[in-house]
Amino acid sequence: MVARLLDEDPEQAYGYSRIALRLASRVAAVREAAGFAAYATQRYAEALAEFRASRRMTGSVDLWPVMADCERGLGRPERAMDMAGGPEVQKLDKAGQVEMRLVAAGARRDMGQIDAAIVTLQGPELASSSVHSWTPRLRYAYADALLEAGREDEAREWFGKALEADKDGATDASDRLAELDGVEFVDAMGEDDEHPAVVEAEAPGAAEQDDEDDGVDEYYDADDLEIEEVEDDEDDDAEGSAKA
């Protein structure tokens, strides 16, 4: 349930993770899931504690980048940079190393070191024409850093490259490109246009009728069980009368 709800309802996912912790706090997967639920709801201190617990149980370094990002969330970019230079990074797979590079660049930006952030993102992974799961995010982060540095033409180029690689819509590169090109999105209907439904709702007496209907709906929504019991009692009485 945590995995299913994490993207669409992180708060509810967090609630499920707390229940899981009460039931099986000694299971590494539970601690990891609880960490991601806390991370998604910006409870960074709690997330870091859960990730550390999972790492102690498994000995894995897979969570190293997200642990470093928790340090950023806690306002400690210097610690994130220290983790980026740790020996654990060499044990990460390629995706993990790219993730660590993204976190390190973010930490540089947190410290106001935008040029250093740009250099941090440069490397063979960025220059490669091959597309991997992390390619859109890497190119997007590089474009965003370039834009912050005032290098708009280069930023537009890399937002375009991010969009080319982003088949699943993991980034909003298309929106960023539109902003750079001065494209404005407006409602197709003007302010003076009226939708037929709106006109109908404004008909005389409609508002009063809607209010009455709303009141009835709320009553039945709140007392469904009670109404069902009453109806059952009435049916029983009718049946008893028939038998008599």
mmCIF file of C-alpha atoms in Angstrom:
data_model
loop_
_atom_site.group_PDB
_atom_site.id
_atom_site.type_symbol
_atom_site.label_atom_id
_atom_site.label_comp_id
_atom_site.label_asym_id
_atom_site.label_seq_id
_atom_site.Cartn_x
_atom_site.Cartn_y
_atom_site.Cartn_z
ATOM 1 C CA MET A 1 0.000 0.000 0.000
ATOM 2 C CA VAL A 2 2.896 2.364 0.655
ATOM 3 C CA ALA A 3 4.274 1.710 -2.809
ATOM 4 C CA ARG A 4 0.848 2.038 -4.412
ATOM 5 C CA LEU A 5 -0.016 5.331 -2.715
ATOM 6 C CA LEU A 6 3.367 7.007 -2.548
ATOM 7 C CA ASP A 7 2.939 9.112 -5.689
ATOM 8 C CA GLU A 8 -0.775 9.865 -5.572
ATOM 9 C CA ASP A 9 -1.322 10.260 -1.821
ATOM 10 C CA PRO A 10 1.972 10.422 0.116
ATOM 11 C CA GLU A 11 0.301 11.315 3.407
ATOM 12 C CA GLN A 12 -1.847 8.199 3.299
ATOM 13 C CA ALA A 13 1.201 6.162 2.283
ATOM 14 C CA TYR A 14 2.965 7.561 5.332
ATOM 15 C CA GLY A 15 0.073 6.443 7.518
ATOM 16 C CA TYR A 16 0.338 2.885 6.194
ATOM 17 C CA SER A 17 4.092 2.931 6.777
ATOM 18 C CA ARG A 18 3.570 3.763 10.451
ATOM 19 C CA ILE A 19 1.266 0.770 10.795
ATOM 20 C CA ALA A 20 3.819 -1.446 9.069
ATOM 21 C CA LEU A 21 6.502 -0.224 11.469
ATOM 22 C CA ARG A 22 4.397 -1.199 14.465
ATOM 23 C CA LEU A 23 3.912 -4.666 13.016
ATOM 24 C CA ALA A 24 7.398 -5.428 11.675
ATOM 25 C CA SER A 25 9.999 -2.838 12.611
ATOM 26 C CA ARG A 26 12.805 -5.398 12.356
ATOM 27 C CA VAL A 27 12.230 -6.010 8.645
ATOM 28 C CA ALA A 28 14.607 -3.987 6.474
ATOM 29 C CA ALA A 29 12.087 -3.561 3.646
ATOM 30 C CA VAL A 30 9.607 -2.066 6.095
ATOM 31 C CA ARG A 31 12.160 0.439 7.355
ATOM 32 C CA GLU A 32 13.044 1.373 3.786
ATOM 33 C CA ALA A 33 9.389 1.830 2.815
ATOM 34 C CA ALA A 34 8.827 3.954 5.912
ATOM 35 C CA GLY A 35 11.838 6.031 4.939
ATOM 36 C CA PHE A 36 10.514 6.728 1.468
ATOM 37 C CA ALA A 37 7.070 7.601 2.838
ATOM 38 C CA ALA A 38 8.623 10.062 5.277
ATOM 39 C CA TYR A 39 10.861 11.433 2.515
ATOM 40 C CA ALA A 40 7.871 11.978 0.205
ATOM 41 C CA THR A 41 6.135 14.004 2.922
ATOM 42 C CA GLN A 42 9.289 16.041 3.657
ATOM 43 C CA ARG A 43 9.867 14.490 7.079
ATOM 44 C CA TYR A 44 13.571 14.369 6.354
ATOM 45 C CA ALA A 45 14.905 13.634 9.850
ATOM 46 C CA GLU A 46 12.540 10.691 10.189
ATOM 47 C CA ALA A 47 13.346 9.474 6.682
ATOM 48 C CA LEU A 48 17.071 9.606 7.362
ATOM 49 C CA ALA A 49 16.661 7.587 10.540
ATOM 50 C CA GLU A 50 14.689 4.891 8.714
ATOM 51 C CA PHE A 51 17.158 4.733 5.830
ATOM 52 C CA ARG A 52 20.030 4.363 8.276
ATOM 53 C CA ALA A 53 18.199 1.550 10.058
ATOM 54 C CA SER A 54 17.604 -0.265 6.768
ATOM 55 C CA ARG A 55 21.237 0.145 5.785
ATOM 56 C CA ARG A 56 22.419 -1.294 9.112
ATOM 57 C CA MET A 57 20.196 -4.321 8.575
ATOM 58 C CA THR A 58 21.227 -5.021 4.992
ATOM 59 C CA GLY A 59 24.705 -3.537 4.649
ATOM 60 C CA SER A 60 23.631 -2.139 1.259
ATOM 61 C CA VAL A 61 24.719 1.285 -0.014
ATOM 62 C CA ASP A 62 21.783 1.659 -2.406
ATOM 63 C CA LEU A 63 20.123 4.271 -0.192
ATOM 64 C CA TRP A 64 23.243 6.429 0.059
ATOM 65 C CA PRO A 65 22.079 9.090 -2.469
ATOM 66 C CA VAL A 66 18.642 9.553 -0.914
ATOM 67 C CA MET A 67 20.235 9.700 2.542
ATOM 68 C CA ALA A 68 22.450 12.514 1.269
ATOM 69 C CA ASP A 69 19.393 14.270 -0.143
ATOM 70 C CA CYS A 70 17.773 14.060 3.290
ATOM 71 C CA GLU A 71 20.764 15.997 4.603
ATOM 72 C CA ARG A 72 19.976 18.653 2.005
ATOM 73 C CA GLY A 73 16.370 18.684 3.130
ATOM 74 C CA LEU A 74 17.536 19.273 6.686
ATOM 75 C CA GLY A 75 19.519 22.302 5.534
ATOM 76 C CA ARG A 76 22.900 20.574 5.707
ATOM 77 C CA PRO A 77 24.278 20.634 2.129
ATOM 78 C CA GLU A 78 27.834 20.381 3.448
ATOM 79 C CA ARG A 79 27.074 16.933 4.850
ATOM 80 C CA ALA A 80 25.542 15.923 1.536
ATOM 81 C CA MET A 81 28.783 16.965 -0.190
ATOM 82 C CA ASP A 82 30.816 14.927 2.292
ATOM 83 C CA MET A 83 28.678 11.890 1.490
ATOM 84 C CA ALA A 84 29.138 12.509 -2.237
ATOM 85 C CA GLY A 85 32.866 12.064 -1.742
ATOM 86 C CA GLY A 86 32.566 8.972 0.425
ATOM 87 C CA PRO A 87 33.820 5.496 -0.541
ATOM 88 C CA GLU A 88 30.231 4.246 -0.596
ATOM 89 C CA VAL A 89 29.666 6.062 -3.894
ATOM 90 C CA GLN A 90 32.110 3.746 -5.661
ATOM 91 C CA LYS A 91 29.973 0.774 -4.658
ATOM 92 C CA LEU A 92 26.837 2.199 -6.290
ATOM 93 C CA ASP A 93 25.666 1.029 -9.693
ATOM 94 C CA LYS A 94 25.540 3.498 -12.582
ATOM 95 C CA ALA A 95 22.033 4.708 -11.735
ATOM 96 C CA GLY A 96 23.054 5.260 -8.129
ATOM 97 C CA GLN A 97 26.163 7.186 -9.123
ATOM 98 C CA VAL A 98 24.120 9.463 -11.381
ATOM 99 C CA GLU A 99 21.646 10.004 -8.558
ATOM 100 C CA MET A 100 24.524 10.915 -6.271
ATOM 101 C CA ARG A 101 25.785 13.371 -8.873
ATOM 102 C CA LEU A 102 22.338 15.004 -8.975
ATOM 103 C CA VAL A 103 22.266 15.310 -5.190
ATOM 104 C CA ALA A 104 25.774 16.780 -5.114
ATOM 105 C CA ALA A 105 24.847 19.340 -7.765
ATOM 106 C CA GLY A 106 21.788 20.257 -5.752
ATOM 107 C CA ALA A 107 23.934 20.716 -2.657
ATOM 108 C CA ARG A 108 26.253 23.016 -4.615
ATOM 109 C CA ARG A 109 23.264 25.098 -5.659
ATOM 110 C CA ASP A 110 22.041 25.198 -2.060
ATOM 111 C CA MET A 111 25.373 26.754 -1.146
ATOM 112 C CA GLY A 112 25.154 29.287 -3.974
ATOM 113 C CA GLN A 113 27.869 27.588 -6.042
ATOM 114 C CA ILE A 114 26.035 27.475 -9.353
ATOM 115 C CA ASP A 115 29.133 27.145 -11.556
ATOM 116 C CA ALA A 116 30.362 24.246 -9.444
ATOM 117 C CA ALA A 117 26.926 22.648 -9.747
ATOM 118 C CA ILE A 118 27.177 22.817 -13.540
ATOM 119 C CA VAL A 119 30.614 21.198 -13.513
ATOM 120 C CA THR A 120 29.356 18.499 -11.133
ATOM 121 C CA LEU A 121 26.694 17.461 -13.624
ATOM 122 C CA GLN A 122 29.098 17.275 -16.543
ATOM 123 C CA GLY A 123 30.558 13.888 -17.350
ATOM 124 C CA PRO A 124 30.338 10.907 -19.687
ATOM 125 C CA GLU A 125 26.776 10.144 -18.601
ATOM 126 C CA LEU A 126 25.614 13.612 -19.662
ATOM 127 C CA ALA A 127 27.540 13.517 -22.946
ATOM 128 C CA SER A 128 26.333 10.034 -23.877
ATOM 129 C CA SER A 129 23.706 9.720 -26.608
ATOM 130 C CA SER A 130 22.361 6.565 -24.990
ATOM 131 C CA VAL A 131 19.085 6.942 -23.122
ATOM 132 C CA HIS A 132 18.627 5.374 -19.703
ATOM 133 C CA SER A 133 15.999 5.762 -16.983
ATOM 134 C CA TRP A 134 18.027 8.548 -15.383
ATOM 135 C CA THR A 135 18.881 10.416 -18.622
ATOM 136 C CA PRO A 136 15.907 12.834 -18.651
ATOM 137 C CA ARG A 137 16.479 13.925 -15.060
ATOM 138 C CA LEU A 138 20.202 14.413 -15.568
ATOM 139 C CA ARG A 139 19.719 16.526 -18.690
ATOM 140 C CA TYR A 140 16.908 18.471 -17.031
ATOM 141 C CA ALA A 141 19.016 19.250 -13.951
ATOM 142 C CA TYR A 142 21.842 20.427 -16.194
ATOM 143 C CA ALA A 143 19.491 22.676 -18.193
ATOM 144 C CA ASP A 144 18.016 24.111 -15.001
ATOM 145 C CA ALA A 145 21.473 24.887 -13.624
ATOM 146 C CA LEU A 146 22.470 26.554 -16.889
ATOM 147 C CA LEU A 147 19.362 28.693 -16.769
ATOM 148 C CA GLU A 148 20.100 29.796 -13.212
ATOM 149 C CA ALA A 149 23.586 30.773 -14.379
ATOM 150 C CA GLY A 150 22.054 32.975 -17.081
ATOM 151 C CA ARG A 151 23.083 30.733 -19.985
ATOM 152 C CA GLU A 152 19.641 30.702 -21.580
ATOM 153 C CA ASP A 153 20.543 29.446 -25.057
ATOM 154 C CA GLU A 154 22.378 26.435 -23.651
ATOM 155 C CA ALA A 155 19.555 25.827 -21.192
ATOM 156 C CA ARG A 156 17.020 25.748 -24.025
ATOM 157 C CA GLU A 157 19.176 23.221 -25.876
ATOM 158 C CA TRP A 158 19.392 20.899 -22.884
ATOM 159 C CA PHE A 159 15.733 21.200 -21.978
ATOM 160 C CA GLY A 160 15.116 20.054 -25.551
ATOM 161 C CA LYS A 161 17.459 17.096 -25.085
ATOM 162 C CA ALA A 162 15.739 16.227 -21.814
ATOM 163 C CA LEU A 163 12.374 16.287 -23.582
ATOM 164 C CA GLU A 164 13.658 13.981 -26.327
ATOM 165 C CA ALA A 165 14.682 11.394 -23.739
ATOM 166 C CA ASP A 166 11.647 11.830 -21.500
ATOM 167 C CA LYS A 167 9.173 9.331 -22.943
ATOM 168 C CA ASP A 168 7.331 8.841 -19.625
ATOM 169 C CA GLY A 169 6.837 12.488 -18.721
ATOM 170 C CA ALA A 170 9.133 12.335 -15.701
ATOM 171 C CA THR A 171 10.008 16.028 -16.068
ATOM 172 C CA ASP A 172 8.219 19.207 -17.131
ATOM 173 C CA ALA A 173 10.826 19.959 -19.796
ATOM 174 C CA SER A 174 8.148 20.809 -22.366
ATOM 175 C CA ASP A 175 6.668 23.473 -20.078
ATOM 176 C CA ARG A 176 10.099 24.930 -19.376
ATOM 177 C CA LEU A 177 10.822 25.162 -23.098
ATOM 178 C CA ALA A 178 7.505 26.891 -23.678
ATOM 179 C CA GLU A 179 8.315 29.428 -20.960
ATOM 180 C CA LEU A 180 11.689 30.170 -22.535
ATOM 181 C CA ASP A 181 10.029 30.660 -25.910
ATOM 182 C CA GLY A 182 7.490 33.056 -24.417
ATOM 183 C CA VAL A 183 4.518 30.782 -24.967
ATOM 184 C CA GLU A 184 1.593 31.562 -22.675
ATOM 185 C CA PHE A 185 -1.163 29.064 -22.004
ATOM 186 C CA VAL A 186 -4.604 30.627 -21.676
ATOM 187 C CA ASP A 187 -8.086 29.243 -21.171
ATOM 188 C CA ALA A 188 -9.815 28.654 -24.492
ATOM 189 C CA MET A 189 -12.959 30.283 -23.070
ATOM 190 C CA GLY A 190 -12.903 34.009 -22.489
ATOM 191 C CA GLU A 191 -13.909 35.621 -19.229
ATOM 192 C CA ASP A 192 -17.226 36.774 -20.756
ATOM 193 C CA ASP A 193 -18.077 33.365 -22.190
ATOM 194 C CA GLU A 194 -20.702 31.393 -20.332
ATOM 195 C CA HIS A 195 -20.891 27.642 -20.238
ATOM 196 C CA PRO A 196 -24.434 26.316 -20.722
ATOM 197 C CA ALA A 197 -24.213 24.551 -17.378
ATOM 198 C CA VAL A 198 -23.421 27.836 -15.675
ATOM 199 C CA VAL A 199 -26.415 29.538 -17.261
ATOM 200 C CA GLU A 200 -28.680 26.730 -16.133
ATOM 201 C CA ALA A 201 -27.354 26.906 -12.601
ATOM 202 C CA GLU A 202 -28.170 30.601 -12.485
ATOM 203 C CA ALA A 203 -31.805 30.127 -13.476
ATOM 204 C CA PRO A 204 -34.372 31.517 -10.959
ATOM 205 C CA GLY A 205 -34.846 29.140 -8.048
ATOM 206 C CA ALA A 206 -32.016 26.876 -9.112
ATOM 207 C CA ALA A 207 -29.689 27.942 -6.322
ATOM 208 C CA GLU A 208 -32.366 27.329 -3.675
ATOM 209 C CA GLN A 209 -33.167 23.922 -5.152
ATOM 210 C CA ASP A 210 -29.473 22.997 -5.247
ATOM 211 C CA ASP A 211 -29.108 23.947 -1.594
ATOM 212 C CA GLU A 212 -32.065 21.759 -0.672
ATOM 213 C CA ASP A 213 -30.692 18.865 -2.683
ATOM 214 C CA ASP A 214 -27.266 19.291 -1.118
ATOM 215 C CA GLY A 215 -28.772 19.129 2.337
ATOM 216 C CA VAL A 216 -30.563 15.879 1.537
ATOM 217 C CA ASP A 217 -27.435 14.372 0.010
ATOM 218 C CA GLU A 218 -25.377 15.211 3.081
ATOM 219 C CA TYR A 219 -28.027 13.706 5.374
ATOM 220 C CA TYR A 220 -28.095 10.408 3.550
ATOM 221 C CA ASP A 221 -24.315 10.308 3.182
ATOM 222 C CA ALA A 222 -23.851 10.764 6.897
ATOM 223 C CA ASP A 223 -26.526 8.302 8.050
ATOM 224 C CA ASP A 224 -26.513 5.489 5.512
ATOM 225 C CA LEU A 225 -26.289 2.743 8.108
ATOM 226 C CA GLU A 226 -29.000 4.216 10.300
ATOM 227 C CA ILE A 227 -31.418 4.558 7.384
ATOM 228 C CA GLU A 228 -30.806 0.985 6.306
ATOM 229 C CA GLU A 229 -31.599 -0.241 9.815
ATOM 230 C CA VAL A 230 -34.821 1.755 9.930
ATOM 231 C CA GLU A 231 -35.915 0.361 6.578
ATOM 232 C CA ASP A 232 -35.137 -3.155 7.763
ATOM 233 C CA ASP A 233 -37.258 -2.588 10.884
ATOM 234 C CA GLU A 234 -40.140 -1.338 8.769
ATOM 235 C CA ASP A 235 -39.897 -4.404 6.522
ATOM 236 C CA ASP A 236 -39.906 -6.638 9.587
ATOM 237 C CA ASP A 237 -43.012 -4.891 10.960
ATOM 238 C CA ALA A 238 -44.771 -5.258 7.621
ATOM 239 C CA GLU A 239 -43.875 -8.939 7.475
ATOM 240 C CA GLY A 240 -45.132 -9.444 11.034
ATOM 241 C CA SER A 241 -48.431 -7.760 10.221
ATOM 242 C CA ALA A 242 -48.902 -9.955 7.197
ATOM 243 C CA LYS A 243 -48.335 -13.105 9.247
ATOM 244 C CA ALA A 244 -50.789 -11.891 11.905
#
